[in-house]
PDB file of C-alpha atoms in Angstrom:
ATOM      1  CA  MET E 236     -47.650 -24.434  -8.618  1.00  0.00           C
ATOM      2  CA  PRO E 237     -46.505 -23.903 -12.198  1.00  0.00           C
ATOM      3  CA  ASP E 238     -43.756 -25.495 -13.687  1.00  0.00           C
ATOM      4  CA  ARG E 239     -40.717 -22.088 -13.256  1.00  0.00           C
ATOM      5  CA  PRO E 240     -41.944 -19.838 -10.064  1.00  0.00           C
ATOM      6  CA  ALA E 241     -43.153 -15.944 -10.878  1.00  0.00           C
ATOM      7  CA  PRO E 242     -40.139 -13.366 -10.556  1.00  0.00           C
ATOM      8  CA  LEU E 243     -39.794 -11.801  -6.551  1.00  0.00           C
ATOM      9  CA  PRO E 244     -41.280  -8.567  -6.314  1.00  0.00           C
ATOM     10  CA  GLY E 245     -41.236  -5.805  -9.668  1.00  0.00           C
ATOM     11  CA  GLY E 246     -38.065  -8.059 -11.202  1.00  0.00           C
ATOM     12  CA  ILE E 247     -36.067  -7.600  -8.047  1.00  0.00           C
ATOM     13  CA  GLY E 248     -32.618  -9.298  -7.647  1.00  0.00           C
ATOM     14  CA  ILE E 249     -32.317 -10.126  -4.290  1.00  0.00           C
ATOM     15  CA  SER E 250     -28.960 -11.866  -2.439  1.00  0.00           C
ATOM     16  CA  ARG E 251     -27.099 -11.883   1.812  1.00  0.00           C
ATOM     17  CA  LEU E 252     -23.734  -9.873   1.440  1.00  0.00           C
ATOM     18  CA  ARG E 253     -21.478 -10.091   4.598  1.00  0.00           C
ATOM     19  CA  VAL E 254     -18.674  -7.456   3.661  1.00  0.00           C
ATOM     20  CA  TYR E 255     -15.485  -7.648   3.636  1.00  0.00           C
ATOM     21  CA  ASP E 256     -13.091  -7.823   6.918  1.00  0.00           C
ATOM     22  CA  THR E 257     -10.006  -7.079   5.441  1.00  0.00           C
ATOM     23  CA  ALA E 258      -7.849  -3.788   4.608  1.00  0.00           C
ATOM     24  CA  ALA E 259      -7.386  -2.094   2.143  1.00  0.00           C
ATOM     25  CA  PRO E 260      -4.860   0.818   0.998  1.00  0.00           C
ATOM     26  CA  ASP E 261      -5.818   3.832   2.857  1.00  0.00           C
ATOM     27  CA  GLY E 262      -6.518   1.879   5.714  1.00  0.00           C
ATOM     28  CA  VAL E 263     -10.314   1.018   5.703  1.00  0.00           C
ATOM     29  CA  VAL E 264     -11.698  -1.635   5.772  1.00  0.00           C
ATOM     30  CA  GLY E 265     -14.603  -2.896   3.656  1.00  0.00           C
ATOM     31  CA  GLY E 266     -15.295  -3.386  -0.189  1.00  0.00           C
ATOM     32  CA  THR E 267     -15.026  -2.404  -3.444  1.00  0.00           C
ATOM     33  CA  PRO E 268     -16.268   1.579  -4.863  1.00  0.00           C
ATOM     34  CA  HIS E 269     -18.622   0.872  -8.371  1.00  0.00           C
ATOM     35  CA  VAL E 270     -21.638   2.425  -9.471  1.00  0.00           C
ATOM     36  CA  HIS E 271     -24.426   2.010 -11.252  1.00  0.00           C
ATOM     37  CA  LEU E 272     -26.270   3.098 -14.498  1.00  0.00           C
ATOM     38  CA  CYS E 273     -29.431   1.571 -14.669  1.00  0.00           C
ATOM     39  CA  CYS E 274     -30.162  -0.131 -10.849  1.00  0.00           C
ATOM     40  CA  THR E 275     -30.906   1.726  -8.004  1.00  0.00           C
ATOM     41  CA  GLU E 276     -29.597  -0.490  -5.200  1.00  0.00           C
ATOM     42  CA  GLY E 277     -30.919  -0.908  -1.358  1.00  0.00           C
ATOM     43  CA  TYR E 278     -30.080  -2.245   1.218  1.00  0.00           C
ATOM     44  CA  VAL E 279     -31.450  -3.901   4.413  1.00  0.00           C
ATOM     45  CA  VAL E 280     -29.043  -4.433   7.441  1.00  0.00           C
ATOM     46  CA  THR E 281     -29.636  -7.041   9.434  1.00  0.00           C
ATOM     47  CA  ASP E 282     -26.383  -7.735  11.522  1.00  0.00           C
ATOM     48  CA  GLY E 283     -22.950  -5.430  12.161  1.00  0.00           C
ATOM     49  CA  THR E 284     -22.097  -1.923  11.967  1.00  0.00           C
ATOM     50  CA  GLY E 285     -20.051  -0.104   9.095  1.00  0.00           C
ATOM     51  CA  ALA E 286     -21.044   2.969   6.951  1.00  0.00           C
ATOM     52  CA  VAL E 287     -21.570   3.671   2.872  1.00  0.00           C
ATOM     53  CA  GLN E 288     -19.381   6.458   1.560  1.00  0.00           C
ATOM     54  CA  THR E 289     -20.973   8.223  -1.450  1.00  0.00           C
ATOM     55  CA  LEU E 290     -19.994  10.777  -3.811  1.00  0.00           C
ATOM     56  CA  THR E 291     -22.626  11.862  -6.257  1.00  0.00           C
ATOM     57  CA  THR E 292     -22.568  15.457  -7.640  1.00  0.00           C
ATOM     58  CA  THR E 293     -23.367  16.981  -3.929  1.00  0.00           C
ATOM     59  CA  GLY E 294     -21.066  15.685  -3.002  1.00  0.00           C
ATOM     60  CA  TYR E 295     -19.298  13.272  -0.314  1.00  0.00           C
ATOM     61  CA  ARG E 296     -21.306  11.595   2.471  1.00  0.00           C
ATOM     62  CA  GLU E 297     -21.194   9.128   4.538  1.00  0.00           C
ATOM     63  CA  THR E 298     -24.258   7.525   6.340  1.00  0.00           C
ATOM     64  CA  PRO E 299     -23.409   5.269   8.889  1.00  0.00           C
ATOM     65  CA  LEU E 300     -25.127   1.048   9.245  1.00  0.00           C
ATOM     66  CA  HIS E 301     -27.158  -0.120  11.150  1.00  0.00           C
ATOM     67  CA  PRO E 302     -29.061  -3.705  12.784  1.00  0.00           C
ATOM     68  CA  GLY E 303     -32.882  -2.447  11.350  1.00  0.00           C
ATOM     69  CA  ALA E 304     -31.290   0.313   8.877  1.00  0.00           C
ATOM     70  CA  VAL E 305     -32.246   0.612   5.443  1.00  0.00           C
ATOM     71  CA  VAL E 306     -30.323   2.827   3.368  1.00  0.00           C
ATOM     72  CA  TRP E 307     -30.927   3.207  -1.085  1.00  0.00           C
ATOM     73  CA  PHE E 308     -29.564   5.273  -3.956  1.00  0.00           C
ATOM     74  CA  GLU E 309     -30.002   5.717  -7.599  1.00  0.00           C
ATOM     75  CA  PRO E 310     -28.035   5.329 -10.701  1.00  0.00           C
ATOM     76  CA  GLY E 311     -24.803   7.088 -10.431  1.00  0.00           C
ATOM     77  CA  THR E 312     -24.184   6.548  -6.818  1.00  0.00           C
ATOM     78  CA  VAL E 313     -20.704   5.687  -6.481  1.00  0.00           C
ATOM     79  CA  HIS E 314     -21.237   3.294  -3.358  1.00  0.00           C
ATOM     80  CA  ARG E 315     -18.239   1.777  -1.312  1.00  0.00           C
ATOM     81  CA  LEU E 316     -19.447  -0.636   1.632  1.00  0.00           C
ATOM     82  CA  VAL E 317     -16.861  -0.213   5.367  1.00  0.00           C
ATOM     83  CA  ASN E 318     -17.496  -3.028   7.355  1.00  0.00           C
ATOM     84  CA  GLY E 319     -17.328  -1.860  11.165  1.00  0.00           C
ATOM     85  CA  GLY E 320     -17.586  -4.717  12.164  1.00  0.00           C
ATOM     86  CA  GLY E 321     -19.337  -7.849  11.206  1.00  0.00           C
ATOM     87  CA  LEU E 322     -21.708  -6.065   8.431  1.00  0.00           C
ATOM     88  CA  THR E 323     -23.866  -7.665   7.241  1.00  0.00           C
ATOM     89  CA  ILE E 324     -27.129  -7.028   4.319  1.00  0.00           C
ATOM     90  CA  VAL E 325     -30.020  -7.625   2.676  1.00  0.00           C
ATOM     91  CA  VAL E 326     -29.443  -6.340  -1.030  1.00  0.00           C
ATOM     92  CA  LEU E 327     -32.484  -5.341  -3.006  1.00  0.00           C
ATOM     93  CA  MET E 328     -31.654  -5.116  -5.881  1.00  0.00           C
ATOM     94  CA  GLN E 329     -33.104  -3.557  -8.822  1.00  0.00           C
ATOM     95  CA  ASN E 330     -34.161  -4.760 -12.707  1.00  0.00           C
ATOM     96  CA  SER E 331     -33.893  -8.264 -12.518  1.00  0.00           C
ATOM     97  CA  GLY E 332     -29.492  -9.298 -11.356  1.00  0.00           C
ATOM     98  CA  LEU E 333     -28.909  -6.410 -14.502  1.00  0.00           C
ATOM     99  CA  PRO E 334     -26.340  -5.957 -12.184  1.00  0.00           C
ATOM    100  CA  GLU E 335     -24.466  -9.307 -12.714  1.00  0.00           C
ATOM    101  CA  ALA E 336     -25.476  -8.972 -16.155  1.00  0.00           C
ATOM    102  CA  GLY E 337     -22.729  -6.099 -15.907  1.00  0.00           C
ATOM    103  CA  ASP E 338     -24.665  -2.725 -14.490  1.00  0.00           C
ATOM    104  CA  ALA E 339     -21.777  -2.297 -12.297  1.00  0.00           C
ATOM    105  CA  VAL E 340     -18.205   0.020 -12.166  1.00  0.00           C
ATOM    106  CA  LEU E 341     -15.925   0.021 -10.789  1.00  0.00           C
ATOM    107  CA  THR E 342     -13.218   3.207  -9.355  1.00  0.00           C
ATOM    108  CA  PHE E 343     -10.055   2.125 -11.215  1.00  0.00           C
ATOM    109  CA  PRO E 344      -8.319   4.700 -12.623  1.00  0.00           C
ATOM    110  CA  PRO E 345      -8.905   6.268 -15.477  1.00  0.00           C
ATOM    111  CA  GLU E 346      -6.345   5.448 -17.661  1.00  0.00           C
ATOM    112  CA  VAL E 347      -7.734   1.628 -16.903  1.00  0.00           C
ATOM    113  CA  LEU E 348     -11.484   3.122 -17.623  1.00  0.00           C
ATOM    114  CA  ALA E 349     -10.198   3.619 -21.472  1.00  0.00           C
ATOM    115  CA  ASP E 350      -8.709   0.202 -22.658  1.00  0.00           C
ATOM    116  CA  PRO E 351     -11.428  -1.903 -22.129  1.00  0.00           C
ATOM    117  CA  GLU E 352      -9.105  -4.934 -21.853  1.00  0.00           C
ATOM    118  CA  ALA E 353      -6.931  -3.646 -19.222  1.00  0.00           C
ATOM    119  CA  TYR E 354     -11.072  -3.109 -16.836  1.00  0.00           C
ATOM    120  CA  ALA E 355     -11.436  -6.679 -17.679  1.00  0.00           C
ATOM    121  CA  ALA E 356      -7.922  -7.709 -16.834  1.00  0.00           C
ATOM    122  CA  ALA E 357      -7.857  -6.015 -13.983  1.00  0.00           C
ATOM    123  CA  ALA E 358     -11.538  -6.902 -13.017  1.00  0.00           C
ATOM    124  CA  ALA E 359     -11.097 -10.532 -13.005  1.00  0.00           C
ATOM    125  CA  LEU E 360     -11.599 -12.435 -10.770  1.00  0.00           C
ATOM    126  CA  PRO E 361     -10.881 -17.064 -10.270  1.00  0.00           C
ATOM    127  CA  ASP E 362     -13.437 -18.274 -11.606  1.00  0.00           C
ATOM    128  CA  GLY E 363     -16.110 -16.166 -12.205  1.00  0.00           C
ATOM    129  CA  GLY E 364     -15.510 -15.857  -8.832  1.00  0.00           C
ATOM    130  CA  ALA E 365     -17.483 -18.757  -7.576  1.00  0.00           C
ATOM    131  CA  PRO E 366     -17.835 -19.778  -3.844  1.00  0.00           C
ATOM    132  CA  GLY E 367     -14.140 -20.856  -3.038  1.00  0.00           C
ATOM    133  CA  ALA E 368     -12.276 -18.739  -5.460  1.00  0.00           C
ATOM    134  CA  ASP E 369      -9.442 -17.606  -3.993  1.00  0.00           C
ATOM    135  CA  LEU E 370     -10.136 -13.666  -1.725  1.00  0.00           C
ATOM    136  CA  SER E 371      -6.569 -12.554  -2.929  1.00  0.00           C
ATOM    137  CA  ALA E 372      -7.869 -11.890  -6.679  1.00  0.00           C
ATOM    138  CA  ALA E 373     -11.395  -9.345  -5.225  1.00  0.00           C
ATOM    139  CA  TYR E 374      -8.998  -8.214  -2.927  1.00  0.00           C
ATOM    140  CA  ARG E 375      -6.820  -7.033  -5.381  1.00  0.00           C
ATOM    141  CA  ARG E 376      -9.476  -5.240  -7.118  1.00  0.00           C
ATOM    142  CA  ARG E 377     -10.555  -3.298  -4.489  1.00  0.00           C
ATOM    143  CA  ASP E 378      -7.306  -1.719  -3.547  1.00  0.00           C
ATOM    144  CA  LEU E 379      -7.198  -0.966  -7.713  1.00  0.00           C
ATOM    145  CA  ALA E 380     -10.570   0.735  -7.903  1.00  0.00           C
ATOM    146  CA  VAL E 381      -9.983   2.986  -4.129  1.00  0.00           C
ATOM    147  CA  THR E 382      -6.927   4.130  -5.279  1.00  0.00           C
ATOM    148  CA  GLY E 383     -10.043   5.747  -8.206  1.00  0.00           C
ATOM    149  CA  PHE E 384     -11.488   6.554  -6.216  1.00  0.00           C
ATOM    150  CA  HIS E 385     -10.477   8.805  -4.593  1.00  0.00           C
ATOM    151  CA  GLU E 386      -8.411  11.038  -7.119  1.00  0.00           C
ATOM    152  CA  LEU E 387     -12.842  11.460  -7.633  1.00  0.00           C
ATOM    153  CA  ARG E 388     -13.346  12.528  -3.663  1.00  0.00           C
ATOM    154  CA  ALA E 389     -10.427  14.754  -5.139  1.00  0.00           C
ATOM    155  CA  GLY E 390     -10.906  16.458  -8.284  1.00  0.00           C
ATOM    156  CA  GLY E 391     -15.224  17.227  -7.775  1.00  0.00           C
ATOM    157  CA  PRO E 392     -17.948  16.812  -9.599  1.00  0.00           C
ATOM    158  CA  ALA E 393     -15.502  17.459 -13.247  1.00  0.00           C
ATOM    159  CA  ALA E 394     -13.495  13.910 -12.500  1.00  0.00           C
ATOM    160  CA  LEU E 395     -17.527  12.244 -11.362  1.00  0.00           C
ATOM    161  CA  ALA E 396     -19.114  13.653 -14.974  1.00  0.00           C
ATOM    162  CA  ALA E 397     -15.557  12.419 -16.479  1.00  0.00           C
ATOM    163  CA  PHE E 398     -16.032   9.234 -14.480  1.00  0.00           C
ATOM    164  CA  HIS E 399     -19.299   8.931 -15.404  1.00  0.00           C
ATOM    165  CA  ARG E 400     -18.876   9.321 -19.075  1.00  0.00           C
ATOM    166  CA  ALA E 401     -15.742   6.636 -19.242  1.00  0.00           C
ATOM    167  CA  ALA E 402     -18.010   4.126 -17.736  1.00  0.00           C
ATOM    168  CA  LEU E 403     -20.356   4.841 -20.292  1.00  0.00           C
ATOM    169  CA  THR E 404     -17.941   3.949 -23.660  1.00  0.00           C
ATOM    170  CA  LEU E 405     -17.075   1.607 -21.607  1.00  0.00           C
ATOM    171  CA  ARG E 406     -20.686  -0.230 -21.054  1.00  0.00           C
ATOM    172  CA  ARG E 407     -22.223   1.453 -23.971  1.00  0.00           C
ATOM    173  CA  PRO E 408     -21.514  -2.020 -25.883  1.00  0.00           C
ATOM    174  CA  LEU E 409     -24.212  -4.197 -23.414  1.00  0.00           C
ATOM    175  CA  LEU E 410     -27.070  -1.794 -24.109  1.00  0.00           C
ATOM    176  CA  PRO E 411     -28.600  -4.674 -26.389  1.00  0.00           C
ATOM    177  CA  ARG E 412     -28.411  -7.181 -23.972  1.00  0.00           C
ATOM    178  CA  TRP E 413     -29.878  -5.218 -20.689  1.00  0.00           C
ATOM    179  CA  ARG E 414     -33.481  -3.984 -23.007  1.00  0.00           C
ATOM    180  CA  GLU E 415     -33.407  -7.178 -23.626  1.00  0.00           C
ATOM    181  CA  ARG E 416     -33.218  -8.619 -19.653  1.00  0.00           C
ATOM    182  CA  TRP E 417     -34.931  -5.838 -18.876  1.00  0.00           C
ATOM    183  CA  GLY E 418     -38.192  -5.738 -21.051  1.00  0.00           C
ATOM    184  CA  SER E 419     -38.119  -9.485 -19.793  1.00  0.00           C
ATOM    185  CA  GLY E 420     -38.126  -8.951 -16.870  1.00  0.00           C
ATOM    186  CA  ALA E 421     -38.447  -5.698 -14.870  1.00  0.00           C
ATOM    187  CA  GLY E 422     -40.121  -4.125 -17.468  1.00  0.00           C
ATOM    188  CA  ARG E 423     -42.436  -7.428 -17.719  1.00  0.00           C
ATOM    189  CA  ALA E 424     -44.123  -7.343 -14.105  1.00  0.00           C
ATOM    190  CA  ALA E 425     -44.156  -3.667 -14.482  1.00  0.00           C
ATOM    191  CA  ALA E 426     -46.440  -4.536 -17.909  1.00  0.00           C
ATOM    192  CA  ALA E 427     -48.360  -7.407 -15.740  1.00  0.00           C
ATOM    193  CA  THR E 428     -49.591  -4.807 -13.409  1.00  0.00           C
ATOM    194  CA  GLY E 429     -51.113  -2.632 -16.023  1.00  0.00           C
ATOM    195  CA  GLU E 430     -53.059  -5.900 -17.865  1.00  0.00           C
ATOM    196  CA  GLN E 431     -54.318  -6.426 -13.730  1.00  0.00           C
ATOM    197  CA  LEU E 432     -55.222  -2.718 -13.409  1.00  0.00           C
ATOM    198  CA  ASP E 433     -57.186  -3.343 -16.850  1.00  0.00           C
ATOM    199  CA  ALA E 434     -58.862  -6.636 -15.695  1.00  0.00           C
ATOM    200  CA  LEU E 435     -59.535  -5.485 -13.474  1.00  0.00           C
ATOM    201  CA  ASP E 436     -61.897  -2.098 -14.447  1.00  0.00           C
ATOM    202  CA  ARG E 437     -63.197  -3.929 -16.843  1.00  0.00           C
ATOM    203  CA  GLY E 438     -64.634  -6.423 -13.243  1.00  0.00           C
ATOM    204  CA  ASP E 439     -62.386  -8.938 -14.530  1.00  0.00           C
ATOM    205  CA  PRO E 440     -60.501 -10.475 -11.589  1.00  0.00           C
ATOM    206  CA  GLY E 441     -59.704 -13.941 -13.146  1.00  0.00           C
ATOM    207  CA  HIS E 442     -56.023 -13.527 -12.696  1.00  0.00           C
ATOM    208  CA  LEU E 443     -57.139 -13.941  -8.528  1.00  0.00           C
ATOM    209  CA  GLY E 444     -57.701 -17.052  -9.472  1.00  0.00           C
ATOM    210  CA  GLN E 445     -53.974 -17.912 -11.154  1.00  0.00           C
ATOM    211  CA  ALA E 446     -52.335 -16.887  -7.895  1.00  0.00           C
ATOM    212  CA  GLY E 447     -48.805 -19.190  -6.477  1.00  0.00           C
ATOM    213  CA  VAL E 448     -46.915 -19.759  -4.222  1.00  0.00           C
ATOM    214  CA  TYR E 449     -42.859 -20.209  -4.128  1.00  0.00           C
ATOM    215  CA  THR E 450     -39.700 -20.819  -2.124  1.00  0.00           C
ATOM    216  CA  VAL E 451     -36.341 -20.485  -1.938  1.00  0.00           C
ATOM    217  CA  PRO E 452     -35.345 -22.762   1.010  1.00  0.00           C
ATOM    218  CA  GLU E 453     -32.334 -21.324   1.123  1.00  0.00           C
ATOM    219  CA  PRO E 454     -28.976 -19.700  -1.511  1.00  0.00           C
ATOM    220  CA  VAL E 455     -28.910 -21.350  -4.450  1.00  0.00           C
ATOM    221  CA  GLU E 456     -24.953 -20.827  -3.503  1.00  0.00           C
ATOM    222  CA  ARG E 457     -22.813 -19.279  -0.697  1.00  0.00           C
ATOM    223  CA  GLY E 458     -19.326 -16.835  -0.482  1.00  0.00           C
ATOM    224  CA  ARG E 459     -19.403 -16.077  -4.049  1.00  0.00           C
ATOM    225  CA  LEU E 460     -17.254 -13.511  -4.379  1.00  0.00           C
ATOM    226  CA  GLY E 461     -18.874 -10.327  -5.124  1.00  0.00           C
ATOM    227  CA  MET E 462     -17.819  -6.385  -5.285  1.00  0.00           C
ATOM    228  CA  CYS E 463     -18.572  -5.900  -1.421  1.00  0.00           C
ATOM    229  CA  GLY E 464     -17.479  -8.884   0.446  1.00  0.00           C
ATOM    230  CA  LEU E 465     -19.211 -12.825  -0.105  1.00  0.00           C
ATOM    231  CA  LEU E 466     -22.689 -13.385  -1.310  1.00  0.00           C
ATOM    232  CA  ASP E 467     -25.321 -15.627  -0.385  1.00  0.00           C
ATOM    233  CA  THR E 468     -27.603 -15.480  -3.564  1.00  0.00           C
ATOM    234  CA  TYR E 469     -30.948 -17.065  -4.989  1.00  0.00           C
ATOM    235  CA  PRO E 470     -32.672 -17.522  -8.166  1.00  0.00           C
ATOM    236  CA  ALA E 471     -32.245 -14.077 -10.823  1.00  0.00           C
ATOM    237  CA  ALA E 472     -35.631 -13.106 -10.942  1.00  0.00           C
ATOM    238  CA  ALA E 473     -36.073 -12.718 -15.640  1.00  0.00           C
TER     239      ALA E 473
END
């Protein structure tokens, strides 16, 4: 077996999420509303019940979650997980862990989004959210993001468009790093498929003889503080 495992299929990222079980200021139990700029996100519900609240240019929606349900949404979808009791999800994330490199913007109020230093301070977690870190910081940033989320819902499409523009301005300095990560992960995986198709078209099955089998026996971390709950994480796909 090669020293370095192959990426997960398509260069995805995977984690197990136990959604926060405390209430935000609006009385809703669950996670932190946020958006991704480049990544489609998918949920496979394994336990418990709840919902995902989403906000797009077509309006607000609440999708029920129960064991066996699969839900996914595209970049630009503001989303918030609601925990109806024991909600546990396998999260599939596009683009080689790009959200961990900054492709997520929390729905803080506009004055926070407009100030990179204020945003960084509001989003910060002790020790980067490592397992065992103080949960109160995660709840604090969730509660602030919930405030902004309700403002977005009330403001309609114009407010959402302004949020999207603010998110881009905030994250634009990271784009070169994102492109590099995508190129070495998901982009490379897609290119490899093209090369395999070309080889098969030539009648060359050589890559089939280089197949490997890989396993990760358990998460590399358990209980990392995430935006929506406690994460059990696996090695990066890139």
